[in-house]
Structure formats: C-alpha cells, structure tokens
PDB file of C-alpha atoms and ligand atoms in Angstrom:
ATOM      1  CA  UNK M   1     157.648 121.125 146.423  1.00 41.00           C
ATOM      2  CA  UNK M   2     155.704 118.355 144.421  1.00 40.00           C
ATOM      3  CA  UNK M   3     154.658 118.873 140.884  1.00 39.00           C
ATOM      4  CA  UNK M   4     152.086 117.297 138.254  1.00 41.00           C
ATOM      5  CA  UNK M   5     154.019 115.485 135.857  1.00 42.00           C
ATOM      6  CA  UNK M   6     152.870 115.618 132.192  1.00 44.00           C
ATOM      7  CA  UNK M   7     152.398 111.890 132.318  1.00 45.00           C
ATOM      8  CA  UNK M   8     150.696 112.176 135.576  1.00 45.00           C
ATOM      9  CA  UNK M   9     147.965 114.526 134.354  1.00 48.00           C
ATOM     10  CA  UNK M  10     147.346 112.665 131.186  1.00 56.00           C
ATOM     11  CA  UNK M  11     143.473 112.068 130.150  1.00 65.00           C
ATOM     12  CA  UNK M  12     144.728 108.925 128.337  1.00 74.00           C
ATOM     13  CA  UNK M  13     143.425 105.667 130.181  1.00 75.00           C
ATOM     14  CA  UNK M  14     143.491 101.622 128.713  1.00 79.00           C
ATOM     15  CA  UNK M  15     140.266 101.048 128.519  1.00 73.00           C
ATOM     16  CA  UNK M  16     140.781  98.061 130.210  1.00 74.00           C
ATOM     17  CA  UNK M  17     141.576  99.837 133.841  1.00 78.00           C
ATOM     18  CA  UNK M  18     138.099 101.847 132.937  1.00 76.00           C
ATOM     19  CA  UNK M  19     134.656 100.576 134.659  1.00 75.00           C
ATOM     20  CA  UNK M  20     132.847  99.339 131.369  1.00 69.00           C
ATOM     21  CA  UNK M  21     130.059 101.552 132.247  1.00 68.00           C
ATOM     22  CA  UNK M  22     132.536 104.473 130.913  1.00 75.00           C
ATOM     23  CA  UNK M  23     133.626 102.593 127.972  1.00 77.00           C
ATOM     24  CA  UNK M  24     130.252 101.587 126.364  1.00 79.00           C
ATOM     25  CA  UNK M  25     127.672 104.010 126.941  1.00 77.00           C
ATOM     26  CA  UNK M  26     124.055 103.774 127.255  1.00 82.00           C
ATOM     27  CA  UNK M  27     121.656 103.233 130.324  1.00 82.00           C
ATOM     28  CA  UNK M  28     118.728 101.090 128.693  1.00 88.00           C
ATOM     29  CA  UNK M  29     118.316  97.559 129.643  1.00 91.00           C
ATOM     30  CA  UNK M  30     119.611  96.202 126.793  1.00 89.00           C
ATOM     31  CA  UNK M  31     123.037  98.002 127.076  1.00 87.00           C
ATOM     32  CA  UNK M  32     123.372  96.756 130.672  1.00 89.00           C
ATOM     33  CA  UNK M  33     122.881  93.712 129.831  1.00 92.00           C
ATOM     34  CA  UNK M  34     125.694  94.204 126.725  1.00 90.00           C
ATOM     35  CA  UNK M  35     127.907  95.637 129.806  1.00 89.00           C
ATOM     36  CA  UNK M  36     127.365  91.903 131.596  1.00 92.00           C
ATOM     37  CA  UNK M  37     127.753  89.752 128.846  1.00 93.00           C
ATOM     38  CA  UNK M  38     131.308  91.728 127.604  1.00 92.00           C
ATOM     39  CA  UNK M  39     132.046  91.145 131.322  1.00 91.00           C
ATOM     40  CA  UNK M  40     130.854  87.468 131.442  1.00 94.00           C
ATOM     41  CA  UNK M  41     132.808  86.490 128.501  1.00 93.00           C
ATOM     42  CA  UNK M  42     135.924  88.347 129.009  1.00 92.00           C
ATOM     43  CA  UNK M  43     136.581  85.487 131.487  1.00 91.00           C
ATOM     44  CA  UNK M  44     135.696  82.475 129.058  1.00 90.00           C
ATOM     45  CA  UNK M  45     138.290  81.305 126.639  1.00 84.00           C
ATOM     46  CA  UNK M  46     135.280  81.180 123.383  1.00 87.00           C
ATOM     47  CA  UNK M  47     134.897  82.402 119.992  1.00 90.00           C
ATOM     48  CA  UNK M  48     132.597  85.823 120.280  1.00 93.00           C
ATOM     49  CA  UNK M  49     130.191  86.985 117.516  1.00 93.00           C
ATOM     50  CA  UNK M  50     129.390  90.623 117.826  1.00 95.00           C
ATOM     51  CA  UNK M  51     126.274  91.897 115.858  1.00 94.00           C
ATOM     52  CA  UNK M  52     124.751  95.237 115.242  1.00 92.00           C
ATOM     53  CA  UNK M  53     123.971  98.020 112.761  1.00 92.00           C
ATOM     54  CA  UNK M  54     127.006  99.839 111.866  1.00 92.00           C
ATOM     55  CA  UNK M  55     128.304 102.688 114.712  1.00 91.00           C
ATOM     56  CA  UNK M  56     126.724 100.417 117.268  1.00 89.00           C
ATOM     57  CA  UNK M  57     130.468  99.615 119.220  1.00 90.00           C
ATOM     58  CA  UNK M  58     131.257  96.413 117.605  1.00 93.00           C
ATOM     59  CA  UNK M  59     134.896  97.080 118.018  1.00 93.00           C
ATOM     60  CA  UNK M  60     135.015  98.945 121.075  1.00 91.00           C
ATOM     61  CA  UNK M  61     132.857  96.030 122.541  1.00 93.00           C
ATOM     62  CA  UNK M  62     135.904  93.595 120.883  1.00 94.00           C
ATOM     63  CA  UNK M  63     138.617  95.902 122.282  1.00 92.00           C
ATOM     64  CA  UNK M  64     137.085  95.556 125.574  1.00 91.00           C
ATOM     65  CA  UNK M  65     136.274  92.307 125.977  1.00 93.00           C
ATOM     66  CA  UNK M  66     140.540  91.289 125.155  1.00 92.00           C
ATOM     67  CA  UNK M  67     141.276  94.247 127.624  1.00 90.00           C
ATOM     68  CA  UNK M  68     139.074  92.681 130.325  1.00 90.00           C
ATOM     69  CA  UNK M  69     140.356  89.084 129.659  1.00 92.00           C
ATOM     70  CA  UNK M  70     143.053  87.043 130.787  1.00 91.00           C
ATOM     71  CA  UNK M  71     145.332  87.838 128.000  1.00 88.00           C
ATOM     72  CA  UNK M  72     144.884  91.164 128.370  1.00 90.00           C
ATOM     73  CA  UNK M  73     148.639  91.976 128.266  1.00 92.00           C
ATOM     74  CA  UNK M  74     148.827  90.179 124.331  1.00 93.00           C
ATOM     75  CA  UNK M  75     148.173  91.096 121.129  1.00 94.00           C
ATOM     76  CA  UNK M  76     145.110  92.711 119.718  1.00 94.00           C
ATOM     77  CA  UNK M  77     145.196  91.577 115.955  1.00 95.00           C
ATOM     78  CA  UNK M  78     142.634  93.764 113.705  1.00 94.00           C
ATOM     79  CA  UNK M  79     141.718  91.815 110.530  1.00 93.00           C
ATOM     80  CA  UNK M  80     139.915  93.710 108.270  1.00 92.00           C
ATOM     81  CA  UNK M  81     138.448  91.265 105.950  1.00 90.00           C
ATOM     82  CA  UNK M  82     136.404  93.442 103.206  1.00 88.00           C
ATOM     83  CA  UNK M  83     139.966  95.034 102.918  1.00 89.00           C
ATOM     84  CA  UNK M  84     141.937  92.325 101.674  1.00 87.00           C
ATOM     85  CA  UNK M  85     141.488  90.913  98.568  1.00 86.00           C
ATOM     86  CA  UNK M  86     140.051  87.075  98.626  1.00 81.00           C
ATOM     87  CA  UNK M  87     143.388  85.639  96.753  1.00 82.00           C
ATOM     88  CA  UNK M  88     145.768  87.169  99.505  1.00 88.00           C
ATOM     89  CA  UNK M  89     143.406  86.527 102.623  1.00 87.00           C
ATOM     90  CA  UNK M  90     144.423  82.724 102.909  1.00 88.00           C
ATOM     91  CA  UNK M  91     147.916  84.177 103.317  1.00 90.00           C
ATOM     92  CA  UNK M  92     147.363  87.044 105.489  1.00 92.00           C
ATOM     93  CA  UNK M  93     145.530  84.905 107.965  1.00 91.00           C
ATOM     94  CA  UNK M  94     147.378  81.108 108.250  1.00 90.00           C
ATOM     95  CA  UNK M  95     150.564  82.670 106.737  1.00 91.00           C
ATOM     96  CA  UNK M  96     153.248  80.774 104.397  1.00 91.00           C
ATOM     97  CA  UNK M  97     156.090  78.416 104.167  1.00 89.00           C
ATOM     98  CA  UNK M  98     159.406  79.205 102.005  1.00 89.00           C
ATOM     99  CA  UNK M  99     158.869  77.537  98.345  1.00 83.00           C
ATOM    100  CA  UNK M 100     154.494  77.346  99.112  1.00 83.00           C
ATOM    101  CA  UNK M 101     153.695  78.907  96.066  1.00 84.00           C
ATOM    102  CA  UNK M 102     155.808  81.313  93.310  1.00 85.00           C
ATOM    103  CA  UNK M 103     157.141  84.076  95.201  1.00 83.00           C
ATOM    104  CA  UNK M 104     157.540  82.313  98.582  1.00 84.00           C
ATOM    105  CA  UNK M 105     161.158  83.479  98.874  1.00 90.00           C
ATOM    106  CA  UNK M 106     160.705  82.617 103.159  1.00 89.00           C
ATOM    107  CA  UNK M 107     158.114  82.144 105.519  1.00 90.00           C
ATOM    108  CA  UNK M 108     155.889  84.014 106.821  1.00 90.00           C
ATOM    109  CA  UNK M 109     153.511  84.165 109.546  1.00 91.00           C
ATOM    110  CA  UNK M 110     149.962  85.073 108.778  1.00 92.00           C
ATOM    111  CA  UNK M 111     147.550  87.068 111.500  1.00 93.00           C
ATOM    112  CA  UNK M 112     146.226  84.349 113.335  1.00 91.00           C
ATOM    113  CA  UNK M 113     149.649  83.487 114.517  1.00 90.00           C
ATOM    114  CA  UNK M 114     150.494  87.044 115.818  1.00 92.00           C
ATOM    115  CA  UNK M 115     147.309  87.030 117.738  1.00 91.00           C
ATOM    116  CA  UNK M 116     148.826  84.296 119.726  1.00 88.00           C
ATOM    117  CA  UNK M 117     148.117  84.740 123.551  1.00 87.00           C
ATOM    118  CA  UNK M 118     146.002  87.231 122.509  1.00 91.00           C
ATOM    119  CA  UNK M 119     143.064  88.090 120.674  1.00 92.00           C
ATOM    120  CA  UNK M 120     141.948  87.581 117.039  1.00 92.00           C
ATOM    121  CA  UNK M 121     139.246  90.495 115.797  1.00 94.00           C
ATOM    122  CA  UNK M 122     137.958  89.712 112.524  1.00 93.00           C
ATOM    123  CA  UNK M 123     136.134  92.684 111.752  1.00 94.00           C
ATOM    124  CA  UNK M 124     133.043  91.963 108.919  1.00 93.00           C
ATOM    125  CA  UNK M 125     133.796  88.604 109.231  1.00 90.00           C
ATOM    126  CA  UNK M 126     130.244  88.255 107.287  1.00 87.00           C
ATOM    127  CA  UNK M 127     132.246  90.023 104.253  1.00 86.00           C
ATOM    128  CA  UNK M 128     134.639  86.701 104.083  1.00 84.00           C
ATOM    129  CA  UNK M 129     133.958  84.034 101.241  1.00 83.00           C
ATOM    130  CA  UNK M 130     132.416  80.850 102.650  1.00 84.00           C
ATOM    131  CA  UNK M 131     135.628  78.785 102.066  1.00 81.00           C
ATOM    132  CA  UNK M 132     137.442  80.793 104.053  1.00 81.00           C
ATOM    133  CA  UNK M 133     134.791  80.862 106.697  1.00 82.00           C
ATOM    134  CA  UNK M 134     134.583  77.365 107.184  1.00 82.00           C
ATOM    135  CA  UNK M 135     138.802  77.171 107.120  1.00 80.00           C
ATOM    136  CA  UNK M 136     138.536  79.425 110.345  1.00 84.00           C
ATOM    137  CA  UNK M 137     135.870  76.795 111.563  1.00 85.00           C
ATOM    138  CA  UNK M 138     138.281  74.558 112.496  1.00 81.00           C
ATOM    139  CA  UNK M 139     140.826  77.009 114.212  1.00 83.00           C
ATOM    140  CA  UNK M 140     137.686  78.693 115.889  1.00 84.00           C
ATOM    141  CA  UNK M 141     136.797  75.230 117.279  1.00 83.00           C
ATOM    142  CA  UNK M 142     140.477  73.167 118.278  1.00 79.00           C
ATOM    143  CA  UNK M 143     142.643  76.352 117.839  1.00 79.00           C
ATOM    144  CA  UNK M 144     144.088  74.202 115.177  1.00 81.00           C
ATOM    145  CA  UNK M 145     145.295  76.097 111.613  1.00 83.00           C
ATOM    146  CA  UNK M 146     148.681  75.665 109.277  1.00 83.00           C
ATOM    147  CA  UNK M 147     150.217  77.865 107.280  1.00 86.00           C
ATOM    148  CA  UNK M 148     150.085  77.277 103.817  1.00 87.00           C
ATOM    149  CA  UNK M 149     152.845  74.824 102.237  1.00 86.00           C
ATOM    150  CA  UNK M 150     153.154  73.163 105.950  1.00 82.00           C
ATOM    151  CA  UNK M 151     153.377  69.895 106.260  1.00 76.00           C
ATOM    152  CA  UNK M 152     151.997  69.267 109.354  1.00 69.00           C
ATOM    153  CA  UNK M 153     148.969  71.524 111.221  1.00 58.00           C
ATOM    154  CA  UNK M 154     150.243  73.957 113.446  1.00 62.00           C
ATOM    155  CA  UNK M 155     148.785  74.984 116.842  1.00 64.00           C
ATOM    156  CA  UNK M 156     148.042  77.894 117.935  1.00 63.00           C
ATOM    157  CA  UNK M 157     146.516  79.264 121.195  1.00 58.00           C
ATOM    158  CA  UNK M 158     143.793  81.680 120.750  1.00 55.00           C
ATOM    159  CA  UNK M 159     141.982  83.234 123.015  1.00 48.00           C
ATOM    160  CA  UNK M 160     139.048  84.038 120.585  1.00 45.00           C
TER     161      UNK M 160
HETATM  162  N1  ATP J   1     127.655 102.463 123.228  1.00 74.48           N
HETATM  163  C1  ATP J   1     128.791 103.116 122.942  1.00 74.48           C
HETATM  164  N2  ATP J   1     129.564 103.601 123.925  1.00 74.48           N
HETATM  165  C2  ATP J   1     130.697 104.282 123.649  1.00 74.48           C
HETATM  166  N3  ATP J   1     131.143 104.545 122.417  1.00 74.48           N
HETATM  167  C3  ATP J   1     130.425 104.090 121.406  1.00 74.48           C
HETATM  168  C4  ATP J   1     129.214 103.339 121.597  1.00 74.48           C
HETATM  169  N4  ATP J   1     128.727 103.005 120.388  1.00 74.48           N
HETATM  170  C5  ATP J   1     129.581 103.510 119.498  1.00 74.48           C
HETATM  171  N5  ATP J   1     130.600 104.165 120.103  1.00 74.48           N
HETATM  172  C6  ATP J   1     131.712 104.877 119.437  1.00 74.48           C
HETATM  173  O1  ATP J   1     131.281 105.099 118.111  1.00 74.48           O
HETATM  174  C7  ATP J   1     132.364 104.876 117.201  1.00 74.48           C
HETATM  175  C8  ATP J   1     131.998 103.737 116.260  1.00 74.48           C
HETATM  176  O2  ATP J   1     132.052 102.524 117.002  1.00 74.48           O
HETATM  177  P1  ATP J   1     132.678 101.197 116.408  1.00 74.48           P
HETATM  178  O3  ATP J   1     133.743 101.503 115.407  1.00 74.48           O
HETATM  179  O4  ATP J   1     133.050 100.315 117.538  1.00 74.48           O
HETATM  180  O5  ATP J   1     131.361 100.660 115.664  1.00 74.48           O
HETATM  181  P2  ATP J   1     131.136  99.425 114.727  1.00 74.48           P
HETATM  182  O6  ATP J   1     129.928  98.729 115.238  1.00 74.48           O
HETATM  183  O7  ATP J   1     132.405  98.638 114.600  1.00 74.48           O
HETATM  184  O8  ATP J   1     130.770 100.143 113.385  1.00 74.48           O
HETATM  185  P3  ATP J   1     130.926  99.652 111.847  1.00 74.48           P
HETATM  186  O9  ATP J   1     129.939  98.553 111.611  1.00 74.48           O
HETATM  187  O10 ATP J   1     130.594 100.906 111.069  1.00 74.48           O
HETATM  188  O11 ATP J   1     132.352  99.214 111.679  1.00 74.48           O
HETATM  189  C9  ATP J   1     133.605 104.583 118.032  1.00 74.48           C
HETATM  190  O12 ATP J   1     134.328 105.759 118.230  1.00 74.48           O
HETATM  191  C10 ATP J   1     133.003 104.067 119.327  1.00 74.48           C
HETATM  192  O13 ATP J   1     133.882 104.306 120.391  1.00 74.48           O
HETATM  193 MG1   MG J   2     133.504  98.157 112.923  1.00 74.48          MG
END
C-alpha cells in the first residue's frame, strides 16, 4: 500500500522550479514583458537595476531572476542598505583585515564576498551615500573590490 508522505504533499515549491507566470503575477502587457526580461537576464552575467513604486515585486523579481540563473544553486545575499548605518556599511559590504582599523581583532569578510557564485541584492540601493555608490561602481563593472586594510584588490566573482 503506497502512502503520501508529508514531504511529498508539501505546498512549498523554489520558486525557481515555478513557471514565472506563477511567481509574478499580472496579465497586462507590461508585466509580460517584466516576465521576459527577468527571463532574458537570468541568463546574462550583468548588474540588474530593478525600479518601481514600493509593493511592486522588486525583490521577488531579484529572487527570481538568481533562481532562474546559472548560479542558481549559490548564495542569495540580502543587503539592506537604509538599515545599516553609513559608518559600518563600508565594512559590511568589502569586509576587513585583522589590525584595519581599532577593533579589528581578525578578519572578516564583508557581503559582497559571501555572495560569491551567487547573487548580490542590494535592496534601496538609491538609499546608499554617493561614495559608497561609486565604490560598488567598480566591483559592479570588473567584479573587482578589497576589503578594507588589504593590501592588494581582491576578486570576486559576482554574478550581479
Ligand atoms: N506582480 C506580483 N506577483 C506576485 N507577487 C507580488 C507581485 N507584486 C508584489 N508581490 C508580492 O507583494 C509583496 C511585496 O513585494 P516585494 O517585497 O517584492 O516589493 P518591493 O517592490 O520590494 O517593495 P518595497 O519597495 O516596499 O520594498 C511580496 O509578498 C511579493 O511577493
Ligand atoms: Mg523591497
């Protein structure tokens, strides 16, 4: 006699095995066309900018497009930048070396190196001070960053 297992009957499916017509919702034109572009750039390995009034399914559209990429299977690193105070951000994001500045006891690395493989959502990233912003510029564009006290630039490999 067969029976349903618990995890067999589970409603709980990655959204990454799920058409994306069940993931975002909405049959105008314009949210078709969101369904082909999330689809379209799930494949490319390029820095994504996702606009829209808030409750729109910025982050769902983010969560998405990892789960539909090749690095599927890596990290999904949330940075919520509004959250984090400006003076702790640089760290939180490139990370540290032992001895970088008072307190340093070790090293640490920061979120961009966890996303490694993977996928880097900044959420708000319009929230971050312009110094900062144009610090990501150049790991956005080479995949290039170091962690603070480094000697030497570190690379990482980021999908976006
Ligand atoms: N088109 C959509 N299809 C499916 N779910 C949606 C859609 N739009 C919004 N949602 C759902 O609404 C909620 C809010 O979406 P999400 O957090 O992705 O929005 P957001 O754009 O990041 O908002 P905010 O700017 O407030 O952070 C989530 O539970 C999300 O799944
Ligand atoms: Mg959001």
């Amino acid at each position: 006699m067969s029976t349903a297992t618990a995890a067999g009957s589970s409603l709980s499916i990655p959204i990454g095995d799920l058409p994306p017509e069940e993931v975002i919702f909405g049959r105008s034109e314009i949210m078709q066309a969101v369904r082909q572009k999330v689809e379209k750039l799930a494949g490319m390995n390029v820095p994504v900018l996702i606009q829209g009034e808030s409750g729109t399914g910025k982050e769902i559209i983010a969560k998405l497009i990892h789960k539909r990429s090749p690095w599927r299977e890596g990290p999904f690193v949330k940075v919520n930048c509004p959250a984090i105070p400006a003076t702790l951000l640089e760290s939180e994001l490139f990370g540290y070396e032992k001895g970088a500045f008072t307190g340093a006891y070790g090293s640490k690395p920061g979120r961009v190196e966890l996303a490694n493989r993977g996928s880097l959502f900044l959420d708000e990233i319009s929230e971050l001070e312009p110094a900062l912003q144009a610090k990501l510029l150049q790991l956005l564009q080479d995949g290039e960053f170091c962690r603070i006290g480094a000697q030497e630039d570190s690379r990482v490999q980021l999908l976006r």
